[in-house]
mmCIF file of C-alpha atoms in Angstrom:
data_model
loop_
_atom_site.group_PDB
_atom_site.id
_atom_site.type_symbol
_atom_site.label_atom_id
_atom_site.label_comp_id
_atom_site.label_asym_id
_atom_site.label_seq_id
_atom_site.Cartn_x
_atom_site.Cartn_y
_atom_site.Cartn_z
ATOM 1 C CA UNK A 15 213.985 207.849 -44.831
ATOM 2 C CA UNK A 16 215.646 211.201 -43.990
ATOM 3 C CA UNK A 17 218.349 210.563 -41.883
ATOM 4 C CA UNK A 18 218.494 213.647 -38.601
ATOM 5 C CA UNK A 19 221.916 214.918 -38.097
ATOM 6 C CA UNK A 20 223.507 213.349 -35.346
ATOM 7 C CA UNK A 21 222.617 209.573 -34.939
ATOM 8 C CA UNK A 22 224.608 206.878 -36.809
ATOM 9 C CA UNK A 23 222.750 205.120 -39.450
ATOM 10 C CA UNK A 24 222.226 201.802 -37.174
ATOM 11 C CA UNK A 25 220.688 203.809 -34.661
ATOM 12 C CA UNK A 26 218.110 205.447 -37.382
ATOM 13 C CA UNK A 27 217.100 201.665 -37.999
ATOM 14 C CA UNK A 28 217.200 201.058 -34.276
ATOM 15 C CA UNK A 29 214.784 203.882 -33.679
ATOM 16 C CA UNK A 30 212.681 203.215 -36.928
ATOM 17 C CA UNK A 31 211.913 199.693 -36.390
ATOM 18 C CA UNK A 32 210.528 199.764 -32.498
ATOM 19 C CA UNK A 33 208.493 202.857 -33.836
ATOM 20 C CA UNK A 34 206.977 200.866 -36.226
ATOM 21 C CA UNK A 35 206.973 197.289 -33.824
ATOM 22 C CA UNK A 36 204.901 199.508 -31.260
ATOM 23 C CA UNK A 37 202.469 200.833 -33.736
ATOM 24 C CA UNK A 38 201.755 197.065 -34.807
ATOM 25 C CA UNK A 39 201.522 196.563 -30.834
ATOM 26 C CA UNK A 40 204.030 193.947 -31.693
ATOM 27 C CA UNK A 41 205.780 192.618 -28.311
ATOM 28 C CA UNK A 42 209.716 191.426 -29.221
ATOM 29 C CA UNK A 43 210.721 191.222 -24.908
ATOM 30 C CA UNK A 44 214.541 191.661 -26.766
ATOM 31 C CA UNK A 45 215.042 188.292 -27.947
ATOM 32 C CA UNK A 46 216.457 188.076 -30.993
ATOM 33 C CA UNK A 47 215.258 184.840 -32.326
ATOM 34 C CA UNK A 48 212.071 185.682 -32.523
ATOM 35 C CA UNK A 49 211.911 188.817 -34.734
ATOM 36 C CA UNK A 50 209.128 189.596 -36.862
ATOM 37 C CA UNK A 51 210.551 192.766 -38.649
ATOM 38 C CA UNK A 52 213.733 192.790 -40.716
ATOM 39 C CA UNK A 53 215.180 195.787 -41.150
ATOM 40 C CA UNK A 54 218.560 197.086 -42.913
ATOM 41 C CA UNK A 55 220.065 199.697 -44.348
ATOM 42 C CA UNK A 56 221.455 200.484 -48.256
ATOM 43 C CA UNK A 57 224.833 202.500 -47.315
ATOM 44 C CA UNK A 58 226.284 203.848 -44.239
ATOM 45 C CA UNK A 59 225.851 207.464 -43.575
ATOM 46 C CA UNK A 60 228.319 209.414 -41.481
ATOM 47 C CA UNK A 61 226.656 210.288 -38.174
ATOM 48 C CA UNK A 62 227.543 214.451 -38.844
ATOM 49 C CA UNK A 63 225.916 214.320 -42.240
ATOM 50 C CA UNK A 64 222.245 213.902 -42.887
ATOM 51 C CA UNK A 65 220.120 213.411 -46.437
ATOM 52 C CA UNK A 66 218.962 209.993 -47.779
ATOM 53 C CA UNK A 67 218.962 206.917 -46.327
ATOM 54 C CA UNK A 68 217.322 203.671 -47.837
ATOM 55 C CA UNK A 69 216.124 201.321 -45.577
ATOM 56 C CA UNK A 70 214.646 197.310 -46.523
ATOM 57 C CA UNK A 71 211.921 196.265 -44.595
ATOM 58 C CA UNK A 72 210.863 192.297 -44.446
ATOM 59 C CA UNK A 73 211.964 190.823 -48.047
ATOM 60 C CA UNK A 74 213.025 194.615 -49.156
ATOM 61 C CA UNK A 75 216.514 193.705 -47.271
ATOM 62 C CA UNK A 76 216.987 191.618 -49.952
ATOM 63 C CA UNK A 77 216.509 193.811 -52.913
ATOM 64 C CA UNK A 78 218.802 196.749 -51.944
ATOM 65 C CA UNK A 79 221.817 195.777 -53.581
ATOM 66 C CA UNK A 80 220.309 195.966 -57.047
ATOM 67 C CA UNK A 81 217.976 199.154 -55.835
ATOM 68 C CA UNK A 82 221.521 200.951 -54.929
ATOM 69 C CA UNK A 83 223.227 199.974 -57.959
ATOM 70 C CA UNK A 84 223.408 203.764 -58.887
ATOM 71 C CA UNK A 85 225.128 206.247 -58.325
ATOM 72 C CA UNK A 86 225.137 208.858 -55.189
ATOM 73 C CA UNK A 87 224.501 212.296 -54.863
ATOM 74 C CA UNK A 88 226.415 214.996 -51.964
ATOM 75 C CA UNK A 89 226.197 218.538 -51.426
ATOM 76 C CA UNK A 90 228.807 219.312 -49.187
ATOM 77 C CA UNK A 91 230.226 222.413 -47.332
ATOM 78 C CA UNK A 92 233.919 222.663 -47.001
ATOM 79 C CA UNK A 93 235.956 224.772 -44.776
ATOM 80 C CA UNK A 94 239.835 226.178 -46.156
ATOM 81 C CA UNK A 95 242.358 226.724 -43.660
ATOM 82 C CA UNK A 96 241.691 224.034 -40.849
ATOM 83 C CA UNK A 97 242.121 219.863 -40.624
ATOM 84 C CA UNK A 98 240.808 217.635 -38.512
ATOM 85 C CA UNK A 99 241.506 213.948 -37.531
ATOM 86 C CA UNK A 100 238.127 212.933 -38.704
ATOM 87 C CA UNK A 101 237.784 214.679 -41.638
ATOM 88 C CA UNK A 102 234.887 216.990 -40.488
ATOM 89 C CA UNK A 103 233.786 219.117 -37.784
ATOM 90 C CA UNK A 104 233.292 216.557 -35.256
ATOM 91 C CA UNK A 105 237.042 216.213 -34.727
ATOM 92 C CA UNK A 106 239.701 217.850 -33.161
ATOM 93 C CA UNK A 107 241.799 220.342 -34.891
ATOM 94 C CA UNK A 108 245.328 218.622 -36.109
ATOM 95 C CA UNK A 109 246.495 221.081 -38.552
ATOM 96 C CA UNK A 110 245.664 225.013 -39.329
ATOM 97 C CA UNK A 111 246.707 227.048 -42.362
ATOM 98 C CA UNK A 112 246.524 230.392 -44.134
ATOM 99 C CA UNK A 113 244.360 230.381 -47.149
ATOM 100 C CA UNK A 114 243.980 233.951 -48.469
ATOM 101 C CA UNK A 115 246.006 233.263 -51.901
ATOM 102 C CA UNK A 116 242.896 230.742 -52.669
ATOM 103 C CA UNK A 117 240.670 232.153 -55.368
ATOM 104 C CA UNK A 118 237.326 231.184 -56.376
ATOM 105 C CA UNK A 119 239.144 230.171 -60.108
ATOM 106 C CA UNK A 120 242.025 228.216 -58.191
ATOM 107 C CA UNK A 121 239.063 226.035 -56.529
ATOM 108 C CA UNK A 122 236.885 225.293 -59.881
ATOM 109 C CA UNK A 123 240.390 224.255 -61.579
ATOM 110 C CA UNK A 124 241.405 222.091 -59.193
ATOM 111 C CA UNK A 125 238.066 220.219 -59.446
ATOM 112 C CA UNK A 126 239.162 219.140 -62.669
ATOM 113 C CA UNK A 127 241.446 217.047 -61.241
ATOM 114 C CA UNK A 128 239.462 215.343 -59.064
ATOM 115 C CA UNK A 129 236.575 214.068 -62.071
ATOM 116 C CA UNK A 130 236.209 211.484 -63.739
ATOM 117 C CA UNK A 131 238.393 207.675 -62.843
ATOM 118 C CA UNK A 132 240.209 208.506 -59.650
ATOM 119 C CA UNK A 133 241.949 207.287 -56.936
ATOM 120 C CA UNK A 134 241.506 208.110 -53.337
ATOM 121 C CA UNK A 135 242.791 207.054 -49.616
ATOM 122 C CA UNK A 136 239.715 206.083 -47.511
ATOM 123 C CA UNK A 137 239.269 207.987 -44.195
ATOM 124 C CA UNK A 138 240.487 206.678 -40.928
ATOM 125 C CA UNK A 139 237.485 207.190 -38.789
ATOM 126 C CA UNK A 140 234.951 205.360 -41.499
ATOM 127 C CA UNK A 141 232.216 202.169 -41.739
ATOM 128 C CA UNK A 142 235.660 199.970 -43.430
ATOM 129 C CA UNK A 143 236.882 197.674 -41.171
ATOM 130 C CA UNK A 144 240.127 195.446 -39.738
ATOM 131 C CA UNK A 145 239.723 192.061 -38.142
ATOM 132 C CA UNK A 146 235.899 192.513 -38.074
ATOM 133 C CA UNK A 147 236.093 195.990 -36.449
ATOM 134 C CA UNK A 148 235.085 199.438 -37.902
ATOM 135 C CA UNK A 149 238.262 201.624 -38.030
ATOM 136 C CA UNK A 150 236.285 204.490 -36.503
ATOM 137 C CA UNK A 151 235.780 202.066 -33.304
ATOM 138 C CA UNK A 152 239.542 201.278 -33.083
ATOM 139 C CA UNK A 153 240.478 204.958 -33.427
ATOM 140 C CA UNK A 154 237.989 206.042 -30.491
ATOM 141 C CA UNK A 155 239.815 203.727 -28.024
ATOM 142 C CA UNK A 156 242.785 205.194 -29.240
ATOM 143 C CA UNK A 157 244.443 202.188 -30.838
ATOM 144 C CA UNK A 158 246.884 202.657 -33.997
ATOM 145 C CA UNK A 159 245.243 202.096 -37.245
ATOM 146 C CA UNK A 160 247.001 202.008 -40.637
ATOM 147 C CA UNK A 161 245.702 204.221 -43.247
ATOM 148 C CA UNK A 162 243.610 202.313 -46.164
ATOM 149 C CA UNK A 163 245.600 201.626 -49.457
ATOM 150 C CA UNK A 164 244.735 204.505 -51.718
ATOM 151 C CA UNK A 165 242.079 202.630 -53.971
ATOM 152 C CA UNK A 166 239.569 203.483 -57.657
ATOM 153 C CA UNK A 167 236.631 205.611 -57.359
ATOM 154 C CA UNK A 168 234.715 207.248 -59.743
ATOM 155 C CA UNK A 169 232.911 210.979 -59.624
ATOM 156 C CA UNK A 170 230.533 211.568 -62.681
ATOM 157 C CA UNK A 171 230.138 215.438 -61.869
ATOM 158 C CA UNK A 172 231.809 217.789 -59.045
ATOM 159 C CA UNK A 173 230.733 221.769 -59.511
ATOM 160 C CA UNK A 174 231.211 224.533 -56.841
ATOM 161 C CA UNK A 175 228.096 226.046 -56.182
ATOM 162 C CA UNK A 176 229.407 228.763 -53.877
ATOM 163 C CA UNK A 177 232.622 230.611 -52.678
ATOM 164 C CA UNK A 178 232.632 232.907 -49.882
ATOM 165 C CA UNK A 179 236.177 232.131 -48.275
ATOM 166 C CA UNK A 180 236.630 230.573 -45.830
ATOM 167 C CA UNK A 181 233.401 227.858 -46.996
ATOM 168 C CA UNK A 182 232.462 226.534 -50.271
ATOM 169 C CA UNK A 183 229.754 224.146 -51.469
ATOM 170 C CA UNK A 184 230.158 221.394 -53.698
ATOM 171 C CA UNK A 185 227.665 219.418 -55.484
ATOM 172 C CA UNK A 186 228.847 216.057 -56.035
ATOM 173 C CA UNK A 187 228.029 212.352 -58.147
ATOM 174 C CA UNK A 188 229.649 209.546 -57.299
ATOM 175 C CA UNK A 189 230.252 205.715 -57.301
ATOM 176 C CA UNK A 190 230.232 203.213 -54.369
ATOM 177 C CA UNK A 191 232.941 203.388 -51.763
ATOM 178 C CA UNK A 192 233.876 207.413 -52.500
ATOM 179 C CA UNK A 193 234.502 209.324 -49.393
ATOM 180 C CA UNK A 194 233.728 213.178 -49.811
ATOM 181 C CA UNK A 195 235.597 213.902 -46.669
ATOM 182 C CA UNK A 196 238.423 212.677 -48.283
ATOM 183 C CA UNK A 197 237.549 214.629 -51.390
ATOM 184 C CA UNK A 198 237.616 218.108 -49.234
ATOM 185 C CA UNK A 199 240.410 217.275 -47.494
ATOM 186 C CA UNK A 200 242.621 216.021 -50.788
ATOM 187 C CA UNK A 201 241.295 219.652 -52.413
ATOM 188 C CA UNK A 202 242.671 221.299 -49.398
ATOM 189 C CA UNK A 203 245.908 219.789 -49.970
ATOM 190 C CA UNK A 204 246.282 220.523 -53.440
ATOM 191 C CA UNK A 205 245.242 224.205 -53.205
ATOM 192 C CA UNK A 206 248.328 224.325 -50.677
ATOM 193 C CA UNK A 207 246.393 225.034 -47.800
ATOM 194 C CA UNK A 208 244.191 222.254 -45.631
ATOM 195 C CA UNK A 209 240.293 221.839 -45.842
ATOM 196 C CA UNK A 210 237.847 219.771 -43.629
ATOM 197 C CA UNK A 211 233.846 219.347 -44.272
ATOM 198 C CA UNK A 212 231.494 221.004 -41.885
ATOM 199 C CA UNK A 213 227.746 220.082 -43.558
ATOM 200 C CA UNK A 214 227.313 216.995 -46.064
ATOM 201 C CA UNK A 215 223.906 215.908 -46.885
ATOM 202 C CA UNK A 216 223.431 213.117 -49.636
ATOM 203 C CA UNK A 217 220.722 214.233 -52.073
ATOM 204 C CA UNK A 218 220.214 210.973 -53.930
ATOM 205 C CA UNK A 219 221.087 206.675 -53.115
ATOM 206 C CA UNK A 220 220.298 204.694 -56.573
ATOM 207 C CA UNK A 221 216.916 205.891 -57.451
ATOM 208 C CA UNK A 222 215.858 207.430 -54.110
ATOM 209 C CA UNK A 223 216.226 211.392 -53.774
ATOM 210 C CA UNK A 224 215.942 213.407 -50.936
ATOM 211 C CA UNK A 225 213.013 215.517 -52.676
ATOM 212 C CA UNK A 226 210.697 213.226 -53.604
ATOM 213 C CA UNK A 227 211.301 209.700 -51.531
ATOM 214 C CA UNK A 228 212.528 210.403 -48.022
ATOM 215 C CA UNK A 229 210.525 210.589 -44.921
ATOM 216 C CA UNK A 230 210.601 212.695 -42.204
ATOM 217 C CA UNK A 231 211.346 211.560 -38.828
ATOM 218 C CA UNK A 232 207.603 212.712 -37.922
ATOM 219 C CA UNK A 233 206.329 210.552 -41.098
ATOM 220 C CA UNK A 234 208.100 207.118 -39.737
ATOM 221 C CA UNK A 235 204.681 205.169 -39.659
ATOM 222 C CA UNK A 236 203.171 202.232 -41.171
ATOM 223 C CA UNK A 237 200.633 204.261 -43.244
ATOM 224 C CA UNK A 238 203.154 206.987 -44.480
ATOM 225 C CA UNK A 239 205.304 204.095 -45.577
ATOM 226 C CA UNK A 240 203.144 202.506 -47.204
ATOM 227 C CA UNK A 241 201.869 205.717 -48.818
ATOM 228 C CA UNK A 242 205.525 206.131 -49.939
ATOM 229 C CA UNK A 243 205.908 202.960 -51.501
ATOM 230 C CA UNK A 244 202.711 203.485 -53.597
ATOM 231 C CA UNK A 245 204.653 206.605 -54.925
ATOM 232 C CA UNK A 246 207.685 204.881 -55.419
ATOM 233 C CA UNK A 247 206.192 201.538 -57.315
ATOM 234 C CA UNK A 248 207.494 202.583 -60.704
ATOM 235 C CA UNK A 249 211.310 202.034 -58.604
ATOM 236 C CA UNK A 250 210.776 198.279 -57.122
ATOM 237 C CA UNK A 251 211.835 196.717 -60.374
ATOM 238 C CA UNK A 252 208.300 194.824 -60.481
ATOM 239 C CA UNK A 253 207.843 194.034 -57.006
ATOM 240 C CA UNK A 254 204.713 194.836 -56.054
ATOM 241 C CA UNK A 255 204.817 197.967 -52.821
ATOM 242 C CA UNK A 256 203.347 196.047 -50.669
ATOM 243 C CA UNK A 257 202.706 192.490 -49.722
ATOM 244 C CA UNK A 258 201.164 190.096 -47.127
ATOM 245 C CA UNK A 259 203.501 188.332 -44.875
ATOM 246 C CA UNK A 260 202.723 185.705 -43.112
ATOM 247 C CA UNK A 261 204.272 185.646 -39.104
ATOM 248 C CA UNK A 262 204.783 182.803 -36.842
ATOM 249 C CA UNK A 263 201.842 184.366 -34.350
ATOM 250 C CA UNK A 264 198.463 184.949 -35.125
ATOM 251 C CA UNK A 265 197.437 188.878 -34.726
ATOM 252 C CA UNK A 266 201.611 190.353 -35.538
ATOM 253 C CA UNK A 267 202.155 192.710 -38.066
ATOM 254 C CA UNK A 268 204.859 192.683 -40.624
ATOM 255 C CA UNK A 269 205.637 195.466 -43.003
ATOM 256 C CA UNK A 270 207.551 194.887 -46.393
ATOM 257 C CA UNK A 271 209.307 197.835 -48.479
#
C-alpha cells in the first residue's frame, strides 16, 4: 500500500484491515481470539514520511521476510541550518546554525563519505526498542533514553538531486536498519552546520516500488488487491496471488497476499 503522511504504520494496518473485514461483512465484536484476517507489516515507516509500505495478508505474513530481503529506496528533503530532537520536522527546534559557506560541491563531496560500508548512530525517537518499549514511546513521556551504539549499515547509492539552499533532495539505496534521518542530520554535522529532514518518502521495499505496486488509500479493497496481486505474481516467489482459505465459520471471508 501507499502509506498517507501522518499515521504510524500500525495504524495504516489498523485502518486497512476493518476496511477490508467490513467489505467481507465480517463481524470480529473486538475479540482477539477469534480473528479471521492476519495482517502485518514488512518495515516500519516513520509516521512524517509516506511512500511504500508492504503489508501480509493471511499466510502472506509469513513470506515477508524473504519478500523484503532487498534493499530500500528514499528520496528525502533535507533542511541546512536547523536540528531537531527527532530528527525531522515534527520536533522541536534544539539547535540553529548559519549555513551560507555551504556550496552545492561541498554537499555532493561529502556524500562520498557517507557510501558504501558505514556506520551510523540510530535515532532516539525510532521503532528500536529497550525492555520491550519503543524508544520513541519512552522519549514522549519524557523519560531518559541512552543513545543506540553507533552500529554497520550499508548505502548502495546516495546522489543529490537538487540544491536550492536552505533544502536539498537526496535520492537514496540502502540496507536494513539505515536511518536517513540520521543520514541528514550526520551530513549536517560534517558540512559544519546542522541539518534535519522535512519530506522522506520511500520509493521502493524489496521488490515493491511506489510506481508500479502501491495502492492508494481510495484503492484499499478486496478487488483492487486482488487485482494487484495478479500484477505482482511474477514477485511471490511461486506462490500463487491468491488462494482459498478456509475459516472457522461458514459464510467469512479471508483474503491472502
Amino acid at each position: 500500500v501507499r502509506k498517507p503522511k501522518g499515521p504510524t504504520s500500525a495504524a495504516v494496518l489498523n485502518l486497512l484491515k476493518e476496511r477490508l473485514l467490513a467489505e467481507a461483512g465480517v463481524q470480529t465484536n473486538g475479540n482477539k481470539k477469534n480473528q479471521v484476517l492476519k495482517i502485518g507489516h514488512g518495515g516500519t515507516l516513520d509516521s512524517a514520511a509516506t511512500g511504500v509500505l508492504v503489508v501480509g495478508i493471511g499466510k502472506g505474513t509469513k513470506m515477508l521476510g524473504t519478500m523484503l530481503a532487498g534493499s530500500k529506496k528514499y528520496t528525502a528533503i533535507g533542511m541546512l541550518g536547523k536540528a531537531t530532537d527527532t530528527l525531522d520536522a515534527t520536533g522541536k527546534v534544539t539547535e540553529e546554525k548559519p549555513y551560507d559557506q555551504v556550496t552545492k560541491g561541498d554537499l555532493e563531496n561529502v556524500l562520498q563519505k557517507f557510501t558504501g560500508d558505514i556506520m551510523q548512530v540510530p535515532p532516539l525517537y525510532s521503532a528500536l526498542k529497550k525492555d520491550g518499549e519503543r524508544l520513541s514511546t519512552l522519549m514522549k513521556r519524557g523519560e531518559a533514553v541512552e543513545a543506540k551504539p553507533a552500529r554497520p549499515v550499508r548505502v548502495y547509492s546516495l546522489s543529490l538531486q537538487q540544491f536550492q539552499p536552505p533544502l536539498f533532495t537526496l535520492d537514496v539505496e540502502c540496507g536494513g536498519g539505515f536511518y536517513v534521518r540520521s543520514l541528514v542530520s550526520d551530513i549536517g554535522k560534517e558540512l559544519s552546520t546542522c541539518a534535519t529532514v522535512q519530506e522522506l518518502t520511500r520509493t521502493k521495499q524489496g521488490p515493491f516500488t511506489l510506481e508500479e505496486h502501491a495502492l492508494q488509500e481510495d484503492k484499499w479493497t478486496i478487488d483492487e488487491i486482488a487485482q494487484s496481486l495478479e500484477h505482482c505474481t511474477a514477485l511471490l516467489l511461486g506462490e500463487p496471488a491468491r488462494k482459498k482459505l478456509k475459516t472457522e465459520h461458514p459464510g467469512e471471508t479471508a483474503v491472502i497476499c
